[in-house]
mmCIF file of C-alpha atoms in Angstrom:
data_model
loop_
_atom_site.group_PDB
_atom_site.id
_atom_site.type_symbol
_atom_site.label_atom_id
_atom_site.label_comp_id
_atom_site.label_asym_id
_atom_site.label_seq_id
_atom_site.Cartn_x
_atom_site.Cartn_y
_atom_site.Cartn_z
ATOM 1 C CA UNK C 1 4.632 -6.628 -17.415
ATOM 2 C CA UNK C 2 1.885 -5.677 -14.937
ATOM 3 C CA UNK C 3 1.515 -1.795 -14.662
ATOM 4 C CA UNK C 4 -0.802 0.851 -13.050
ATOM 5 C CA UNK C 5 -0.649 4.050 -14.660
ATOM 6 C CA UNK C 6 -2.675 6.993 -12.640
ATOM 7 C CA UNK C 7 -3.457 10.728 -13.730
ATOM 8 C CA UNK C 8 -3.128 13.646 -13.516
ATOM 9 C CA UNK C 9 -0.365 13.162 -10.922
ATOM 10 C CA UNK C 10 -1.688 16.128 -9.064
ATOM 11 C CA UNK C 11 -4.977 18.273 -9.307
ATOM 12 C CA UNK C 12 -6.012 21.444 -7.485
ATOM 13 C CA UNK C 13 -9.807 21.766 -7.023
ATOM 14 C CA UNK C 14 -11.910 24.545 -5.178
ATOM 15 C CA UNK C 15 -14.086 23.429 -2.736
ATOM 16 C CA UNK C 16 -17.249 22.008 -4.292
ATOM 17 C CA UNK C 17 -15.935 21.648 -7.662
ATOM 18 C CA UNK C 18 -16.050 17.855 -8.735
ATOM 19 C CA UNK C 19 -13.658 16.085 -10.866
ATOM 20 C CA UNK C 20 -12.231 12.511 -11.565
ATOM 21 C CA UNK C 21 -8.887 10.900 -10.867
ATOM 22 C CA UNK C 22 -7.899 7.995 -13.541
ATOM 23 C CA UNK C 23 -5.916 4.688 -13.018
ATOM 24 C CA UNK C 24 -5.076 2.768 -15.943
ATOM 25 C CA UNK C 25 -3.765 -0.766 -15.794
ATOM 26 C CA UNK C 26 -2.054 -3.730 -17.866
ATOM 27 C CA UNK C 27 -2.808 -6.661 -16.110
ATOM 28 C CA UNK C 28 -2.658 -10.684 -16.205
ATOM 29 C CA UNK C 29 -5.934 -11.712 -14.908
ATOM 30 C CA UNK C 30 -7.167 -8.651 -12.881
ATOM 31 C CA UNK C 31 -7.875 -10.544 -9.484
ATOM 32 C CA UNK C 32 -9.042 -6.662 -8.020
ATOM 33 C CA UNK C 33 -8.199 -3.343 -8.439
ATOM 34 C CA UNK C 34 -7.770 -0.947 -4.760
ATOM 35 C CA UNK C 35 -7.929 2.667 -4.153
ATOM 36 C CA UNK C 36 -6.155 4.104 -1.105
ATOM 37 C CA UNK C 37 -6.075 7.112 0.535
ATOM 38 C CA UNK C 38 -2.489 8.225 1.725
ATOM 39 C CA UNK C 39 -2.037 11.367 4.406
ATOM 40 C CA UNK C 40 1.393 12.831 4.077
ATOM 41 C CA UNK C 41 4.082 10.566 6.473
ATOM 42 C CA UNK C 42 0.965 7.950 6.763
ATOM 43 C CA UNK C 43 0.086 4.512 5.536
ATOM 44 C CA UNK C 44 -2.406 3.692 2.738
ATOM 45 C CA UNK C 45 -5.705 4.092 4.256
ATOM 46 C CA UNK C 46 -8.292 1.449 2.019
ATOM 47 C CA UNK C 47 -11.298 2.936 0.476
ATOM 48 C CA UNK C 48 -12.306 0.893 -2.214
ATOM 49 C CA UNK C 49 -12.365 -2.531 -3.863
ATOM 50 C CA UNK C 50 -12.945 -3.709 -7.366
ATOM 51 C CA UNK C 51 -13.402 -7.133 -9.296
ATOM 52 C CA UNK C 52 -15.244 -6.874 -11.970
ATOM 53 C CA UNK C 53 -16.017 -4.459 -15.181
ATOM 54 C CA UNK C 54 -19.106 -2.401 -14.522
ATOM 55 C CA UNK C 55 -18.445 -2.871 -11.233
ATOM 56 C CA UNK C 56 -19.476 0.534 -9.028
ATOM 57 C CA UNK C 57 -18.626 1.401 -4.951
ATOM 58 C CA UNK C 58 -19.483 4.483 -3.589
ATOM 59 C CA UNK C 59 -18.464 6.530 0.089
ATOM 60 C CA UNK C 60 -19.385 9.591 0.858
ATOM 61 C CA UNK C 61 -18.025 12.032 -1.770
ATOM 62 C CA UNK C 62 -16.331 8.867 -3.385
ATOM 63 C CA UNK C 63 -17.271 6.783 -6.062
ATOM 64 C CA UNK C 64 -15.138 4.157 -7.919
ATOM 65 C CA UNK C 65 -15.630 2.432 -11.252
ATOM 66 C CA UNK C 66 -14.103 -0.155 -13.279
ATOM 67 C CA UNK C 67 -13.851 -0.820 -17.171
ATOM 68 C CA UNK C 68 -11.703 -3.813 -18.717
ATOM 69 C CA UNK C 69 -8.293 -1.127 -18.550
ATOM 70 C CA UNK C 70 -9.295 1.498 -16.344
ATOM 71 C CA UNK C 71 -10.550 3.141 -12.823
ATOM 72 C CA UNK C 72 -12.047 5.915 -12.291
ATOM 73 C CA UNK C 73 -11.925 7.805 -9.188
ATOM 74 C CA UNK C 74 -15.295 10.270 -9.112
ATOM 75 C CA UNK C 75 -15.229 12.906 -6.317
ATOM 76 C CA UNK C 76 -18.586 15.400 -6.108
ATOM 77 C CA UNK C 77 -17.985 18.812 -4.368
ATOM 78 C CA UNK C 78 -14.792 17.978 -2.180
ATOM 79 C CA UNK C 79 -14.277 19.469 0.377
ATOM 80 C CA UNK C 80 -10.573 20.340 2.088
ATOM 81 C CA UNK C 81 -10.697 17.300 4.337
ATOM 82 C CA UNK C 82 -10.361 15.252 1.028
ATOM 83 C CA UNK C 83 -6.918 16.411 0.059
ATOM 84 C CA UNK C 84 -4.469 13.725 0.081
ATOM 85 C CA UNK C 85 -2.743 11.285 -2.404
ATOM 86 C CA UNK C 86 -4.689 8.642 -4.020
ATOM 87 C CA UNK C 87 -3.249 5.582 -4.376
ATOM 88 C CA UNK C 88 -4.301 2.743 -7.250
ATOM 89 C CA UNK C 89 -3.655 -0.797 -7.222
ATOM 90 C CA UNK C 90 -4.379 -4.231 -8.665
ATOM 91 C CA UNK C 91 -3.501 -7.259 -7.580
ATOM 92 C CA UNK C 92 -3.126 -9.935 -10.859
ATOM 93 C CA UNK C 93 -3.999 -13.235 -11.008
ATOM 94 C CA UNK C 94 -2.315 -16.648 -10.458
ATOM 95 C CA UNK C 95 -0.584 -17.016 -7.665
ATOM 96 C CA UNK C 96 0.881 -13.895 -6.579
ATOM 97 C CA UNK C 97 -1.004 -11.878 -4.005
ATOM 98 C CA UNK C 98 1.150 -9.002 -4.215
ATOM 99 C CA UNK C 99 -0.392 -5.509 -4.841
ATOM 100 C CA UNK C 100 1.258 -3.186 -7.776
ATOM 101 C CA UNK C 101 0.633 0.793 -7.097
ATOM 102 C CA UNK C 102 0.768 3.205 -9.165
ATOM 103 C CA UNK C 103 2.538 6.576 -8.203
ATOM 104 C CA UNK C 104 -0.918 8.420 -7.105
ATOM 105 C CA UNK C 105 -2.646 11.523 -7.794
ATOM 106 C CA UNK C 106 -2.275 14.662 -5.379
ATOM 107 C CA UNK C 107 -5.102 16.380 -4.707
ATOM 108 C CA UNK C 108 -5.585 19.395 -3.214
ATOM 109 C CA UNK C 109 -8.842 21.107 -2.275
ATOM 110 C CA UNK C 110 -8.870 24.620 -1.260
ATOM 111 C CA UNK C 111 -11.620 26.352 0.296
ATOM 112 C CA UNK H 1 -11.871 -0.984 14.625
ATOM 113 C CA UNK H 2 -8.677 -3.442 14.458
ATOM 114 C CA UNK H 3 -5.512 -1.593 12.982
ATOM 115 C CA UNK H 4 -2.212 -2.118 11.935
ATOM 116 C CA UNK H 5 0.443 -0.876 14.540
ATOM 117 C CA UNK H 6 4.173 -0.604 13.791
ATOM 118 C CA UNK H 7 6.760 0.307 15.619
ATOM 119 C CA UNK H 8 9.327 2.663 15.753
ATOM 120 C CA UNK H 9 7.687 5.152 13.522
ATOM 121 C CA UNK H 10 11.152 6.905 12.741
ATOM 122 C CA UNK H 11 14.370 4.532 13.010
ATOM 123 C CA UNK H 12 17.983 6.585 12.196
ATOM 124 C CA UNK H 13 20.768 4.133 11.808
ATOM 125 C CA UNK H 14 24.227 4.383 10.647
ATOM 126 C CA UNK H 15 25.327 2.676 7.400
ATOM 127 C CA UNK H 16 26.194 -1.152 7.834
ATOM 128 C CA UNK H 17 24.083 -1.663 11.149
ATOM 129 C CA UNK H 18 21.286 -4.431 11.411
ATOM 130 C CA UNK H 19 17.855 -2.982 12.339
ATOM 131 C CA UNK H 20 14.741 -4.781 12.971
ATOM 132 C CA UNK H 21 11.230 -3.039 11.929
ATOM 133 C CA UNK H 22 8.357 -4.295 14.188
ATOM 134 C CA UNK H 23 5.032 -4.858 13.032
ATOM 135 C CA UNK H 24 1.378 -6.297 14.906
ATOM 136 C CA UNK H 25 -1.070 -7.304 11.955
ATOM 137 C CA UNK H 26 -4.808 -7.535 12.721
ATOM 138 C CA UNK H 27 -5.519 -10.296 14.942
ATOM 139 C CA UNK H 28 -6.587 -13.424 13.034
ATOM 140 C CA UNK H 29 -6.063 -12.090 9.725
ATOM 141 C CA UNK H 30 -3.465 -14.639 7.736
ATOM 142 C CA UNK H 31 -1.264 -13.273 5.045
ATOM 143 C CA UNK H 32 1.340 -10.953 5.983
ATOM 144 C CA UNK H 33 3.036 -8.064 3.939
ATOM 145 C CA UNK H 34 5.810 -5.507 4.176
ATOM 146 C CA UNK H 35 6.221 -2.820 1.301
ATOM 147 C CA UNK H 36 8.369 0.424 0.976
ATOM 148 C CA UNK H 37 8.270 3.506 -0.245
ATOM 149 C CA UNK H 38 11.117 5.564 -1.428
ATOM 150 C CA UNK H 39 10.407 9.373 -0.778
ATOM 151 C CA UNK H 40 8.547 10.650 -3.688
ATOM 152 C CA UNK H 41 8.256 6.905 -5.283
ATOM 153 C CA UNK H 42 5.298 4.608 -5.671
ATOM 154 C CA UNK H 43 4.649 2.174 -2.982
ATOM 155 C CA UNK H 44 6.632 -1.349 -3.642
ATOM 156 C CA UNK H 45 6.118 -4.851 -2.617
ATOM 157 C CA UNK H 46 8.784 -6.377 -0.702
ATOM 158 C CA UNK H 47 7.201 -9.645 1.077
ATOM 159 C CA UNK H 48 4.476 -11.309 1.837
ATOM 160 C CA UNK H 49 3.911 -14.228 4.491
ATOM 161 C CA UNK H 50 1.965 -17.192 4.923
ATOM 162 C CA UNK H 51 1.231 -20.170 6.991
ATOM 163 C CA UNK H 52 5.112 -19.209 8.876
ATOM 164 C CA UNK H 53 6.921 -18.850 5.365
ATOM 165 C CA UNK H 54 7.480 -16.194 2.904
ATOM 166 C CA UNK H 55 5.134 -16.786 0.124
ATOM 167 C CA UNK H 56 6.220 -14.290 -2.270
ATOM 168 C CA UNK H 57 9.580 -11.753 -2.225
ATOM 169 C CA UNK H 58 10.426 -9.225 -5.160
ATOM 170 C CA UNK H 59 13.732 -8.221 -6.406
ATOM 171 C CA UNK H 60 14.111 -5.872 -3.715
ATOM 172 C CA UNK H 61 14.547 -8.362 -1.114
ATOM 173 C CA UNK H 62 17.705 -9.977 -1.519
ATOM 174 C CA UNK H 63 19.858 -11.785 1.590
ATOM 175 C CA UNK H 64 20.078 -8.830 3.383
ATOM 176 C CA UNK H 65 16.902 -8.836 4.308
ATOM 177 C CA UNK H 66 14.823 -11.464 6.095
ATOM 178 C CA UNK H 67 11.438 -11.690 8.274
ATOM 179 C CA UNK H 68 9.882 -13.708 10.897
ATOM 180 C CA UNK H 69 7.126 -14.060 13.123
ATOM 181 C CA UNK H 70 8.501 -15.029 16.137
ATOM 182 C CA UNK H 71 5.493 -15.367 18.150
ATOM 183 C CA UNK H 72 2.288 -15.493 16.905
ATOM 184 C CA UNK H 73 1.445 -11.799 16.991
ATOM 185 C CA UNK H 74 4.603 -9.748 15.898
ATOM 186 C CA UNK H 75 5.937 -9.737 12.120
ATOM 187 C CA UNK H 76 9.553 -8.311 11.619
ATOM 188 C CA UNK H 77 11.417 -6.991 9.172
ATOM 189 C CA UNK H 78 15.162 -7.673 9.518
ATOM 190 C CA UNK H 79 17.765 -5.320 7.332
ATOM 191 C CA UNK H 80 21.095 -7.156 8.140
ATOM 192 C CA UNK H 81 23.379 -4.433 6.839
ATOM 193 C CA UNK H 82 22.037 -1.459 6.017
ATOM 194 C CA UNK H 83 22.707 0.720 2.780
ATOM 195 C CA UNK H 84 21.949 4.706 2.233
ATOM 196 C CA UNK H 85 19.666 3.601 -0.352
ATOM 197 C CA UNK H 86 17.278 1.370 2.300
ATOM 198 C CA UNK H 87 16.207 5.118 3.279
ATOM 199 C CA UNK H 88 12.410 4.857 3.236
ATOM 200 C CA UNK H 89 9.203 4.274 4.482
ATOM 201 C CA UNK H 90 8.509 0.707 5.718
ATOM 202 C CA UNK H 91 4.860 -0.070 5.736
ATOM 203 C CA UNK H 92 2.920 -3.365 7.050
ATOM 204 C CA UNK H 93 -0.212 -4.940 5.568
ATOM 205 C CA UNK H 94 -2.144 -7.719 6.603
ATOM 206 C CA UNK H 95 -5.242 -9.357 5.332
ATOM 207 C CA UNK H 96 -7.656 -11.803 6.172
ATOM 208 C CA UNK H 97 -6.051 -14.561 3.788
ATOM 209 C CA UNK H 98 -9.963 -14.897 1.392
ATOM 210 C CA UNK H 99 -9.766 -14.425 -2.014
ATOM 211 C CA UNK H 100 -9.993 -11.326 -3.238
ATOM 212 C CA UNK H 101 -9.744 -9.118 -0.206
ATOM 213 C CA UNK H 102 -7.787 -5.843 0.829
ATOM 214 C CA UNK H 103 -5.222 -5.294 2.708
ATOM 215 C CA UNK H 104 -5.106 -2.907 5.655
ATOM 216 C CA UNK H 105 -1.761 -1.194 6.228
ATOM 217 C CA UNK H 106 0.446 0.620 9.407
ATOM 218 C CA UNK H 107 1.331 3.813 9.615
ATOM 219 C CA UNK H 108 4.956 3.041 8.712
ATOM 220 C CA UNK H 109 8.118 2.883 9.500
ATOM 221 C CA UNK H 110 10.468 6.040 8.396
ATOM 222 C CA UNK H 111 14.103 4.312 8.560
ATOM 223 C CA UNK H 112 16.819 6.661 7.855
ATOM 224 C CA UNK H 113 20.474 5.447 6.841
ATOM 225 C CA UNK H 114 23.015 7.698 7.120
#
């Protein structure tokens, strides 16, 4: 069964003190994996997109990696505007085009 | 910059009533999606939409629940009779219909069933 596992499920960081959020997934042909931003009572906001192993993207105090089972979300010195919950998801392969989240990692930055 | 816009952005309905969730996708994008989340819960697919037909539904969406795109630029969502446990957030996603491309969502619907 495809499943997207992300941790820690929440994380408390001063401002300015870097850290990485994980997403770990069982897939069937990883078509691409997404990370979303989500604001409390808002909609999944896209940041990033994923294919391939190796693969890096990078915005602003964001950047996103990919290995054969796993993302990583980097973020160097956050700031308070970055707290939010962080939302992981692949889409498989074959025919479905459906995306499968995981349950997100809450971050909170204080200043 | 093109956005997802859904409307109402809180619905409160009693038990049993139909209600219809209203969506605009980004002009000219192709594939159409609506997901929920369940307060607290991870963000689940419901159905998605192409070329005027569902293309995919999950579990979730059994005969009470149906969509449409009546006319060319709205996509609805269509709870026939509504349960307590249809309490969520409603979002709408669209996407350009390439391979391999993301999909922009609404704000959401919050539907409460009481």
């Amino acid at each position: 069964e495809d499943q997207v596992t992300q941790s820690p499920e929440a994380l408390r960081l001063q401002e300015g003190e870097s850290s990485s959020l994980n997403c770990s997934y069982t897939v069937s042909g990883l078509r691409g994996l997404f990370w979303y931003r989500q604001d409390p009572g808002k909609g999944p906001e896209f940041l990033f997109t994923l294919y391939s192993a190796g693969e890096e993207k990078e915005k602003e105090r964001l950047k996103a990696t990919l290995t054969k089972k796993e993302s990583f979300l980097h973020i160097t010195a956050p700031k308070p505007e970055d707290s939010a919950t962080y939302l992981c998801a692949v889409q498989a392969g074959g025919a479905t085009n459906k995306l499968i989240f995981g349950t997100g990692t809450l971050l909170a930055v204080q200043p | 910059e093109p956005e997802v816009t859904q409307t109402p952005s809180h619905q409160v309905t009693q038990m049993g009533q139909e209600v219809i969730l209203r969506c605009v996708p980004i002009s000219n994008h192709l594939y159409f999606y609506w997901y929920r989340q369940i307060l607290g819960q991870k963000v689940e697919f419901l159905v998605s939409f192409y070329n005027n037909e569902i293309s995919e539904k999950s579990e979730i969406f059994d005969d009470q629940f149906s969509v449409e795109r009546p006319d060319g630029s709205n996509f609805t969502l269509k709870i026939r009779s509504t349960k307590l446990e249809d309490s969520a957030m409603y979002f709408c996603a669209s996407r350009p219909g390439y391979m391999n491309t993301e999909a922009f969502f609404g704000q959401g619907t919050r539907l409460t069933v009481v």
